[in-house]
Tab-separated table of N, CA and C in Angstrom:
chain	number	residue	atom	x	y	z
Z	1	MET	N	31.811	22.839	-21.522
Z	1	MET	CA	32.132	21.442	-21.383
Z	1	MET	C	32.319	21.058	-19.907
Z	2	ARG	N	33.003	21.939	-19.145
Z	2	ARG	CA	33.180	21.678	-17.709
Z	2	ARG	C	31.837	21.595	-17.000
Z	3	ALA	N	30.914	22.465	-17.412
Z	3	ALA	CA	29.588	22.468	-16.793
Z	3	ALA	C	28.873	21.160	-17.069
Z	4	LEU	N	29.004	20.630	-18.261
Z	4	LEU	CA	28.372	19.366	-18.616
Z	4	LEU	C	28.949	18.215	-17.785
Z	5	VAL	N	30.275	18.202	-17.622
Z	5	VAL	CA	30.927	17.170	-16.819
Z	5	VAL	C	30.491	17.284	-15.358
Z	6	ALA	N	30.439	18.501	-14.856
Z	6	ALA	CA	30.018	18.715	-13.467
Z	6	ALA	C	28.573	18.284	-13.265
Z	7	LEU	N	27.718	18.604	-14.227
Z	7	LEU	CA	26.313	18.206	-14.132
Z	7	LEU	C	26.183	16.688	-14.168
Z	8	SER	N	26.917	16.033	-15.026
Z	8	SER	CA	26.885	14.570	-15.113
Z	8	SER	C	27.337	13.949	-13.798
Z	9	ALA	N	28.404	14.485	-13.224
Z	9	ALA	CA	28.903	13.968	-11.944
Z	9	ALA	C	27.871	14.158	-10.842
Z	10	LEU	N	27.197	15.303	-10.845
Z	10	LEU	CA	26.167	15.581	-9.848
Z	10	LEU	C	24.999	14.611	-9.984
Z	11	LEU	N	24.573	14.347	-11.203
Z	11	LEU	CA	23.474	13.414	-11.431
Z	11	LEU	C	23.846	12.008	-10.990
Z	12	LEU	N	25.059	11.579	-11.295
Z	12	LEU	CA	25.505	10.256	-10.855
Z	12	LEU	C	25.573	10.173	-9.340
Z	13	ALA	N	26.062	11.216	-8.711
Z	13	ALA	CA	26.149	11.235	-7.246
Z	13	ALA	C	24.770	11.176	-6.615
Z	14	SER	N	23.805	11.902	-7.170
Z	14	SER	CA	22.460	11.884	-6.594
Z	14	SER	C	21.790	10.538	-6.807
Z	15	ALA	N	22.065	9.873	-7.932
Z	15	ALA	CA	21.504	8.542	-8.178
Z	15	ALA	C	22.061	7.544	-7.174
Z	16	ARG	N	23.328	7.705	-6.782
Z	16	ARG	CA	23.955	6.808	-5.817
Z	16	ARG	C	23.544	7.122	-4.383
Z	17	SER	N	23.015	8.310	-4.145
Z	17	SER	CA	22.678	8.690	-2.768
Z	17	SER	C	21.385	8.032	-2.288
Z	18	GLN	N	20.736	7.246	-3.137
Z	18	GLN	CA	19.513	6.557	-2.743
Z	18	GLN	C	19.671	5.049	-2.903
Z	19	PRO	N	20.657	4.465	-2.232
Z	19	PRO	CA	20.853	3.027	-2.375
Z	19	PRO	C	19.689	2.262	-1.750
Z	20	GLY	N	19.442	1.091	-2.282
Z	20	GLY	CA	18.430	0.239	-1.689
Z	20	GLY	C	16.997	0.582	-2.038
Z	21	GLN	N	16.766	1.496	-2.986
Z	21	GLN	CA	15.397	1.799	-3.397
Z	21	GLN	C	14.838	0.592	-4.153
Z	22	VAL	N	13.641	0.197	-3.818
Z	22	VAL	CA	12.988	-0.934	-4.471
Z	22	VAL	C	11.585	-0.524	-4.926
Z	23	ARG	N	11.088	-1.245	-5.896
Z	23	ARG	CA	9.708	-1.060	-6.353
Z	23	ARG	C	8.855	-2.117	-5.661
Z	24	ILE	N	7.825	-1.646	-4.978
Z	24	ILE	CA	6.887	-2.544	-4.307
Z	24	ILE	C	5.558	-2.406	-5.020
Z	25	THR	N	5.238	-3.400	-5.823
Z	25	THR	CA	3.986	-3.383	-6.573
Z	25	THR	C	2.940	-4.153	-5.785
Z	26	VAL	N	1.812	-3.520	-5.565
Z	26	VAL	CA	0.710	-4.149	-4.842
Z	26	VAL	C	-0.370	-4.470	-5.866
Z	27	ARG	N	-0.644	-5.768	-6.051
Z	27	ARG	CA	-1.721	-6.209	-6.946
Z	27	ARG	C	-2.928	-6.557	-6.098
Z	28	LEU	N	-3.984	-5.784	-6.273
Z	28	LEU	CA	-5.230	-6.024	-5.555
Z	28	LEU	C	-6.099	-6.943	-6.399
Z	29	LEU	N	-6.540	-8.042	-5.814
Z	29	LEU	CA	-7.343	-9.043	-6.509
Z	29	LEU	C	-8.750	-9.074	-5.940
Z	30	GLU	N	-9.703	-9.478	-6.760
Z	30	GLU	CA	-11.107	-9.635	-6.366
Z	30	GLU	C	-11.753	-8.305	-5.986
Z	31	VAL	N	-11.380	-7.244	-6.701
Z	31	VAL	CA	-11.968	-5.922	-6.486
Z	31	VAL	C	-13.387	-5.940	-7.062
Z	32	GLN	N	-14.350	-5.459	-6.317
Z	32	GLN	CA	-15.730	-5.388	-6.804
Z	32	GLN	C	-15.934	-4.041	-7.491
Z	33	ALA	N	-15.562	-4.001	-8.764
Z	33	ALA	CA	-15.565	-2.757	-9.535
Z	33	ALA	C	-16.949	-2.124	-9.634
Z	34	ALA	N	-17.992	-2.922	-9.616
Z	34	ALA	CA	-19.348	-2.396	-9.758
Z	34	ALA	C	-19.727	-1.459	-8.613
Z	35	LYS	N	-19.020	-1.550	-7.491
Z	35	LYS	CA	-19.302	-0.670	-6.353
Z	35	LYS	C	-18.797	0.754	-6.594
Z	36	GLY	N	-17.916	0.938	-7.605
Z	36	GLY	CA	-17.393	2.268	-7.925
Z	36	GLY	C	-16.411	2.762	-6.896
Z	37	GLY	N	-16.174	4.063	-6.892
Z	37	GLY	CA	-15.271	4.668	-5.917
Z	37	GLY	C	-13.817	4.604	-6.329
Z	38	ILE	N	-12.927	4.609	-5.329
Z	38	ILE	CA	-11.492	4.569	-5.562
Z	38	ILE	C	-10.828	3.567	-4.629
Z	39	LEU	N	-9.629	3.154	-4.990
Z	39	LEU	CA	-8.827	2.285	-4.143
Z	39	LEU	C	-7.758	3.132	-3.467
Z	40	GLN	N	-7.607	2.970	-2.180
Z	40	GLN	CA	-6.570	3.668	-1.422
Z	40	GLN	C	-5.663	2.611	-0.810
Z	41	VAL	N	-4.348	2.793	-0.999
Z	41	VAL	CA	-3.383	1.819	-0.493
Z	41	VAL	C	-2.314	2.545	0.308
Z	42	GLY	N	-2.059	2.060	1.512
Z	42	GLY	CA	-1.030	2.637	2.373
Z	42	GLY	C	0.109	1.664	2.587
Z	43	LEU	N	1.338	2.179	2.506
Z	43	LEU	CA	2.539	1.393	2.798
Z	43	LEU	C	3.036	1.842	4.171
Z	44	HIS	N	3.044	0.922	5.124
Z	44	HIS	CA	3.377	1.238	6.516
Z	44	HIS	C	4.735	0.671	6.879
Z	45	GLN	N	5.528	1.454	7.628
Z	45	GLN	CA	6.870	1.037	8.029
Z	45	GLN	C	6.926	0.335	9.377
Z	46	ALA	N	5.989	0.607	10.255
Z	46	ALA	CA	6.075	0.062	11.612
Z	46	ALA	C	4.710	0.122	12.280
Z	47	PRO	N	4.525	-0.642	13.370
Z	47	PRO	CA	3.278	-0.510	14.129
Z	47	PRO	C	3.133	0.933	14.616
Z	48	GLY	N	1.921	1.372	14.760
Z	48	GLY	CA	1.686	2.714	15.269
Z	48	GLY	C	1.826	3.807	14.222
Z	49	THR	N	1.888	3.428	12.940
Z	49	THR	CA	2.017	4.416	11.872
Z	49	THR	C	0.701	4.573	11.118
Z	50	GLY	N	-0.379	4.284	11.805
Z	50	GLY	CA	-1.694	4.396	11.195
Z	50	GLY	C	-2.246	3.080	10.682
Z	51	PHE	N	-1.462	2.016	10.746
Z	51	PHE	CA	-1.914	0.722	10.229
Z	51	PHE	C	-3.141	0.247	10.978
Z	52	PRO	N	-4.166	-0.228	10.319
Z	52	PRO	CA	-4.307	-0.471	8.899
Z	52	PRO	C	-4.964	0.677	8.130
Z	53	GLY	N	-4.992	1.835	8.670
Z	53	GLY	CA	-5.595	2.976	7.971
Z	53	GLY	C	-4.588	3.700	7.104
Z	54	ARG	N	-4.766	4.982	6.994
Z	54	ARG	CA	-3.880	5.810	6.179
Z	54	ARG	C	-2.473	5.809	6.784
Z	55	SER	N	-1.479	5.632	5.928
Z	55	SER	CA	-0.089	5.561	6.376
Z	55	SER	C	0.507	6.948	6.533
Z	56	ASN	N	1.423	7.091	7.481
Z	56	ASN	CA	2.155	8.346	7.574
Z	56	ASN	C	3.457	8.275	6.777
Z	57	PHE	N	3.631	7.187	5.988
Z	57	PHE	CA	4.826	7.008	5.167
Z	57	PHE	C	4.513	7.206	3.681
Z	58	ARG	N	3.759	6.308	3.077
Z	58	ARG	CA	3.420	6.417	1.657
Z	58	ARG	C	1.966	5.984	1.449
Z	59	ASN	N	1.246	6.734	0.618
Z	59	ASN	CA	-0.131	6.404	0.252
Z	59	ASN	C	-0.301	6.621	-1.243
Z	60	LEU	N	-1.057	5.740	-1.870
Z	60	LEU	CA	-1.415	5.883	-3.279
Z	60	LEU	C	-2.905	5.627	-3.417
Z	61	GLN	N	-3.490	6.195	-4.447
Z	61	GLN	CA	-4.887	5.880	-4.743
Z	61	GLN	C	-5.048	5.704	-6.242
Z	62	SER	N	-6.099	4.985	-6.619
Z	62	SER	CA	-6.322	4.667	-8.016
Z	62	SER	C	-7.819	4.550	-8.269
Z	63	PRO	N	-8.267	5.014	-9.436
Z	63	PRO	CA	-9.661	4.745	-9.792
Z	63	PRO	C	-9.828	3.242	-10.042
Z	64	ILE	N	-11.040	2.777	-9.941
Z	64	ILE	CA	-11.310	1.352	-10.131
Z	64	ILE	C	-11.697	1.107	-11.583
Z	65	ALA	N	-10.957	0.187	-12.222
Z	65	ALA	CA	-11.194	-0.076	-13.633
Z	65	ALA	C	-11.549	-1.532	-13.907
Z	66	GLY	N	-11.499	-2.382	-12.914
Z	66	GLY	CA	-11.796	-3.792	-13.130
Z	66	GLY	C	-11.622	-4.579	-11.849
Z	67	ALA	N	-11.583	-5.910	-11.988
Z	67	ALA	CA	-11.495	-6.802	-10.836
Z	67	ALA	C	-10.103	-6.867	-10.235
Z	68	GLU	N	-9.109	-6.269	-10.916
Z	68	GLU	CA	-7.748	-6.213	-10.402
Z	68	GLU	C	-7.207	-4.805	-10.568
Z	69	ALA	N	-6.263	-4.446	-9.710
Z	69	ALA	CA	-5.588	-3.151	-9.813
Z	69	ALA	C	-4.163	-3.325	-9.327
Z	70	SER	N	-3.250	-2.538	-9.887
Z	70	SER	CA	-1.845	-2.555	-9.458
Z	70	SER	C	-1.393	-1.142	-9.152
Z	71	LEU	N	-0.735	-0.980	-8.032
Z	71	LEU	CA	-0.143	0.302	-7.639
Z	71	LEU	C	1.293	0.015	-7.234
Z	72	THR	N	2.214	0.913	-7.568
Z	72	THR	CA	3.629	0.680	-7.288
Z	72	THR	C	4.215	1.800	-6.440
Z	73	PHE	N	4.835	1.397	-5.339
Z	73	PHE	CA	5.539	2.306	-4.439
Z	73	PHE	C	7.031	2.220	-4.733
Z	74	LEU	N	7.742	3.316	-4.562
Z	74	LEU	CA	9.197	3.332	-4.582
Z	74	LEU	C	9.630	3.680	-3.165
Z	75	ALA	N	10.417	2.783	-2.540
Z	75	ALA	CA	10.791	2.979	-1.137
Z	75	ALA	C	12.106	2.268	-0.857
Z	76	PRO	N	12.751	2.612	0.242
Z	76	PRO	CA	13.964	1.888	0.626
Z	76	PRO	C	13.623	0.442	0.976
Z	77	ALA	N	14.567	-0.462	0.759
Z	77	ALA	CA	14.365	-1.850	1.174
Z	77	ALA	C	14.091	-1.857	2.672
Z	78	GLY	N	13.250	-2.779	3.113
Z	78	GLY	CA	12.923	-2.846	4.527
Z	78	GLY	C	11.701	-3.702	4.765
Z	79	ALA	N	11.138	-3.595	5.953
Z	79	ALA	CA	9.945	-4.354	6.323
Z	79	ALA	C	8.746	-3.420	6.289
Z	80	TYR	N	7.677	-3.879	5.652
Z	80	TYR	CA	6.484	-3.052	5.471
Z	80	TYR	C	5.234	-3.904	5.647
Z	81	ALA	N	4.128	-3.218	5.855
Z	81	ALA	CA	2.802	-3.826	5.801
Z	81	ALA	C	1.957	-2.948	4.888
Z	82	VAL	N	1.067	-3.588	4.142
Z	82	VAL	CA	0.208	-2.875	3.200
Z	82	VAL	C	-1.237	-3.000	3.647
Z	83	ALA	N	-1.956	-1.893	3.587
Z	83	ALA	CA	-3.387	-1.897	3.868
Z	83	ALA	C	-4.092	-1.203	2.710
Z	84	ALA	N	-5.068	-1.888	2.122
Z	84	ALA	CA	-5.840	-1.340	1.009
Z	84	ALA	C	-7.288	-1.158	1.446
Z	85	HIS	N	-7.930	-0.165	0.863
Z	85	HIS	CA	-9.309	0.168	1.208
Z	85	HIS	C	-10.052	0.520	-0.077
Z	86	HIS	N	-11.185	-0.106	-0.309
Z	86	HIS	CA	-12.045	0.231	-1.440
Z	86	HIS	C	-13.040	1.276	-0.947
Z	87	ASP	N	-12.708	2.520	-1.193
Z	87	ASP	CA	-13.540	3.647	-0.745
Z	87	ASP	C	-14.675	3.830	-1.756
Z	88	ALA	N	-15.728	3.036	-1.593
Z	88	ALA	CA	-16.815	2.988	-2.569
Z	88	ALA	C	-17.535	4.328	-2.725
Z	89	ASN	N	-17.654	5.088	-1.662
Z	89	ASN	CA	-18.366	6.370	-1.743
Z	89	ASN	C	-17.407	7.560	-1.802
Z	90	SER	N	-16.116	7.279	-1.936
Z	90	SER	CA	-15.077	8.318	-2.093
Z	90	SER	C	-15.116	9.401	-1.011
Z	91	ASN	N	-15.389	8.986	0.227
Z	91	ASN	CA	-15.416	9.973	1.319
Z	91	ASN	C	-14.099	10.042	2.089
Z	92	GLY	N	-13.101	9.238	1.679
Z	92	GLY	CA	-11.785	9.308	2.285
Z	92	GLY	C	-11.619	8.546	3.583
Z	93	ARG	N	-12.599	7.749	3.956
Z	93	ARG	CA	-12.465	6.981	5.201
Z	93	ARG	C	-13.149	5.630	5.067
Z	94	MET	N	-12.765	4.709	5.934
Z	94	MET	CA	-13.374	3.380	5.960
Z	94	MET	C	-14.692	3.477	6.713
Z	95	ASP	N	-15.775	3.207	6.025
Z	95	ASP	CA	-17.088	3.228	6.671
Z	95	ASP	C	-17.330	1.887	7.357
Z	96	SER	N	-17.921	1.945	8.546
Z	96	SER	CA	-18.210	0.726	9.295
Z	96	SER	C	-19.594	0.831	9.915
Z	97	ASN	N	-20.108	-0.317	10.365
Z	97	ASN	CA	-21.417	-0.301	11.012
Z	97	ASN	C	-21.263	0.096	12.483
Z	98	PHE	N	-22.339	0.036	13.235
Z	98	PHE	CA	-22.332	0.537	14.611
Z	98	PHE	C	-21.431	-0.256	15.558
Z	99	ILE	N	-21.041	-1.475	15.180
Z	99	ILE	CA	-20.119	-2.233	16.038
Z	99	ILE	C	-18.703	-2.288	15.444
Z	100	GLY	N	-18.461	-1.531	14.390
Z	100	GLY	CA	-17.111	-1.411	13.846
Z	100	GLY	C	-16.746	-2.342	12.710
Z	101	ILE	N	-17.698	-3.124	12.220
Z	101	ILE	CA	-17.414	-4.020	11.098
Z	101	ILE	C	-17.414	-3.193	9.812
Z	102	PRO	N	-16.357	-3.329	8.988
Z	102	PRO	CA	-16.271	-2.524	7.764
Z	102	PRO	C	-17.437	-2.768	6.806
Z	103	LYS	N	-17.939	-1.684	6.237
Z	103	LYS	CA	-18.981	-1.757	5.210
Z	103	LYS	C	-18.368	-1.730	3.814
Z	104	GLU	N	-17.079	-1.388	3.738
Z	104	GLU	CA	-16.394	-1.277	2.462
Z	104	GLU	C	-15.286	-2.327	2.393
Z	105	GLY	N	-14.856	-2.633	1.177
Z	105	GLY	CA	-13.825	-3.644	0.982
Z	105	GLY	C	-12.471	-3.206	1.513
Z	106	TYR	N	-11.677	-4.190	1.911
Z	106	TYR	CA	-10.321	-3.922	2.393
Z	106	TYR	C	-9.435	-5.111	2.062
Z	107	GLY	N	-8.137	-4.884	2.096
Z	107	GLY	CA	-7.165	-5.949	1.886
Z	107	GLY	C	-5.906	-5.631	2.662
Z	108	ILE	N	-5.237	-6.663	3.149
Z	108	ILE	CA	-4.039	-6.520	3.985
Z	108	ILE	C	-2.956	-7.439	3.423
Z	109	SER	N	-1.703	-6.978	3.422
Z	109	SER	CA	-0.601	-7.837	2.977
Z	109	SER	C	-0.599	-9.132	3.780
Z	110	ASN	N	-0.096	-10.182	3.158
Z	110	ASN	CA	-0.119	-11.548	3.710
Z	110	ASN	C	-1.552	-12.047	3.885
Z	111	ASP	N	-2.513	-11.315	3.343
Z	111	ASP	CA	-3.936	-11.623	3.533
Z	111	ASP	C	-4.238	-11.860	5.015
Z	112	ALA	N	-3.602	-11.059	5.863
Z	112	ALA	CA	-3.767	-11.166	7.324
Z	112	ALA	C	-5.229	-10.901	7.700
Z	113	ARG	N	-5.738	-11.712	8.583
Z	113	ARG	CA	-7.116	-11.574	9.055
Z	113	ARG	C	-7.128	-11.641	10.578
Z	114	SER	N	-8.162	-11.065	11.137
Z	114	SER	CA	-8.364	-11.121	12.580
Z	114	SER	C	-9.862	-11.248	12.799
Z	115	ARG	N	-10.255	-11.993	13.774
Z	115	ARG	CA	-11.688	-12.245	13.967
Z	115	ARG	C	-12.459	-11.048	14.500
Z	116	PHE	N	-11.978	-10.423	15.547
Z	116	PHE	CA	-12.787	-9.405	16.211
Z	116	PHE	C	-12.145	-8.022	16.249
Z	117	SER	N	-11.064	-7.840	15.488
Z	117	SER	CA	-10.413	-6.531	15.429
Z	117	SER	C	-9.638	-6.433	14.126
Z	118	ALA	N	-9.098	-5.277	13.869
Z	118	ALA	CA	-8.272	-5.099	12.674
Z	118	ALA	C	-7.008	-5.952	12.810
Z	119	PRO	N	-6.480	-6.453	11.694
Z	119	PRO	CA	-5.234	-7.235	11.762
Z	119	PRO	C	-4.090	-6.409	12.342
Z	120	LYS	N	-3.167	-7.074	12.990
Z	120	LYS	CA	-1.999	-6.422	13.579
Z	120	LYS	C	-0.898	-6.267	12.533
Z	121	PHE	N	-0.066	-5.247	12.717
Z	121	PHE	CA	1.030	-4.973	11.804
Z	121	PHE	C	1.915	-6.202	11.605
Z	122	GLU	N	2.277	-6.872	12.677
Z	122	GLU	CA	3.197	-8.014	12.584
Z	122	GLU	C	2.631	-9.140	11.715
Z	123	ALA	N	1.319	-9.326	11.709
Z	123	ALA	CA	0.719	-10.369	10.875
Z	123	ALA	C	0.788	-10.012	9.391
Z	124	ALA	N	0.868	-8.722	9.088
Z	124	ALA	CA	0.896	-8.252	7.710
Z	124	ALA	C	2.295	-7.890	7.230
Z	125	ARG	N	3.270	-7.930	8.113
Z	125	ARG	CA	4.641	-7.488	7.825
Z	125	ARG	C	5.308	-8.360	6.767
Z	126	VAL	N	5.967	-7.687	5.807
Z	126	VAL	CA	6.694	-8.375	4.741
Z	126	VAL	C	8.076	-7.743	4.633
Z	127	ALA	N	9.130	-8.564	4.671
Z	127	ALA	CA	10.498	-8.062	4.484
Z	127	ALA	C	10.761	-7.963	2.984
Z	128	ILE	N	11.185	-6.781	2.536
Z	128	ILE	CA	11.393	-6.540	1.114
Z	128	ILE	C	12.825	-6.077	0.891
Z	129	ALA	N	13.579	-6.868	0.111
Z	129	ALA	CA	14.978	-6.556	-0.158
Z	129	ALA	C	15.221	-6.176	-1.619
Z	130	ARG	N	14.268	-6.505	-2.491
Z	130	ARG	CA	14.404	-6.199	-3.924
Z	130	ARG	C	13.018	-5.940	-4.494
Z	131	ASP	N	12.955	-5.555	-5.763
Z	131	ASP	CA	11.661	-5.307	-6.396
Z	131	ASP	C	10.743	-6.498	-6.148
Z	132	THR	N	9.535	-6.208	-5.690
Z	132	THR	CA	8.615	-7.248	-5.238
Z	132	THR	C	7.192	-6.936	-5.638
Z	133	THR	N	6.416	-7.962	-5.931
Z	133	THR	CA	4.983	-7.811	-6.158
Z	133	THR	C	4.249	-8.554	-5.038
Z	134	LEU	N	3.378	-7.831	-4.357
Z	134	LEU	CA	2.561	-8.404	-3.285
Z	134	LEU	C	1.146	-8.611	-3.805
Z	135	LEU	N	0.614	-9.809	-3.622
Z	135	LEU	CA	-0.774	-10.086	-3.989
Z	135	LEU	C	-1.644	-9.900	-2.760
Z	136	VAL	N	-2.678	-9.093	-2.902
Z	136	VAL	CA	-3.581	-8.799	-1.784
Z	136	VAL	C	-5.011	-9.073	-2.259
Z	137	HIS	N	-5.703	-9.989	-1.581
Z	137	HIS	CA	-7.094	-10.296	-1.907
Z	137	HIS	C	-8.013	-9.360	-1.125
Z	138	MET	N	-8.906	-8.707	-1.833
Z	138	MET	CA	-9.858	-7.815	-1.199
Z	138	MET	C	-10.957	-8.632	-0.517
Z	139	VAL	N	-11.427	-8.122	0.605
Z	139	VAL	CA	-12.491	-8.768	1.386
Z	139	VAL	C	-13.656	-7.797	1.447
Z	140	TYR	N	-14.862	-8.305	1.192
Z	140	TYR	CA	-16.063	-7.452	1.233
Z	140	TYR	C	-17.073	-8.024	2.192
């Protein structure tokens, strides 16, 4: 009985040791499913963390099943930017032409866009204090 009480106390303590955890659901819209491949989504904490490419914080991937997809991150409350990539040929990288224009679909939180370069972290930054769903439109 003591062991059960001790185990219960330990579980409660560990649940409390992660305050501020939130669910960040990223809904990707306008996915061109006919292109095949996989969707890769990175959750970035700050500039210089690989944005808009692969994140050094959290990354998820999903097979493509239709024109929309949802992926959910569990992370501490804070400010983040999301970068999504439709890896049509499943080679693990964003393919681009000889001048750097992407050949594959991508999406950025806040639907941030930039004319002649990748969007900046600050344009895509979202402050998240509670469970949140971010809508991201894919661009092809």
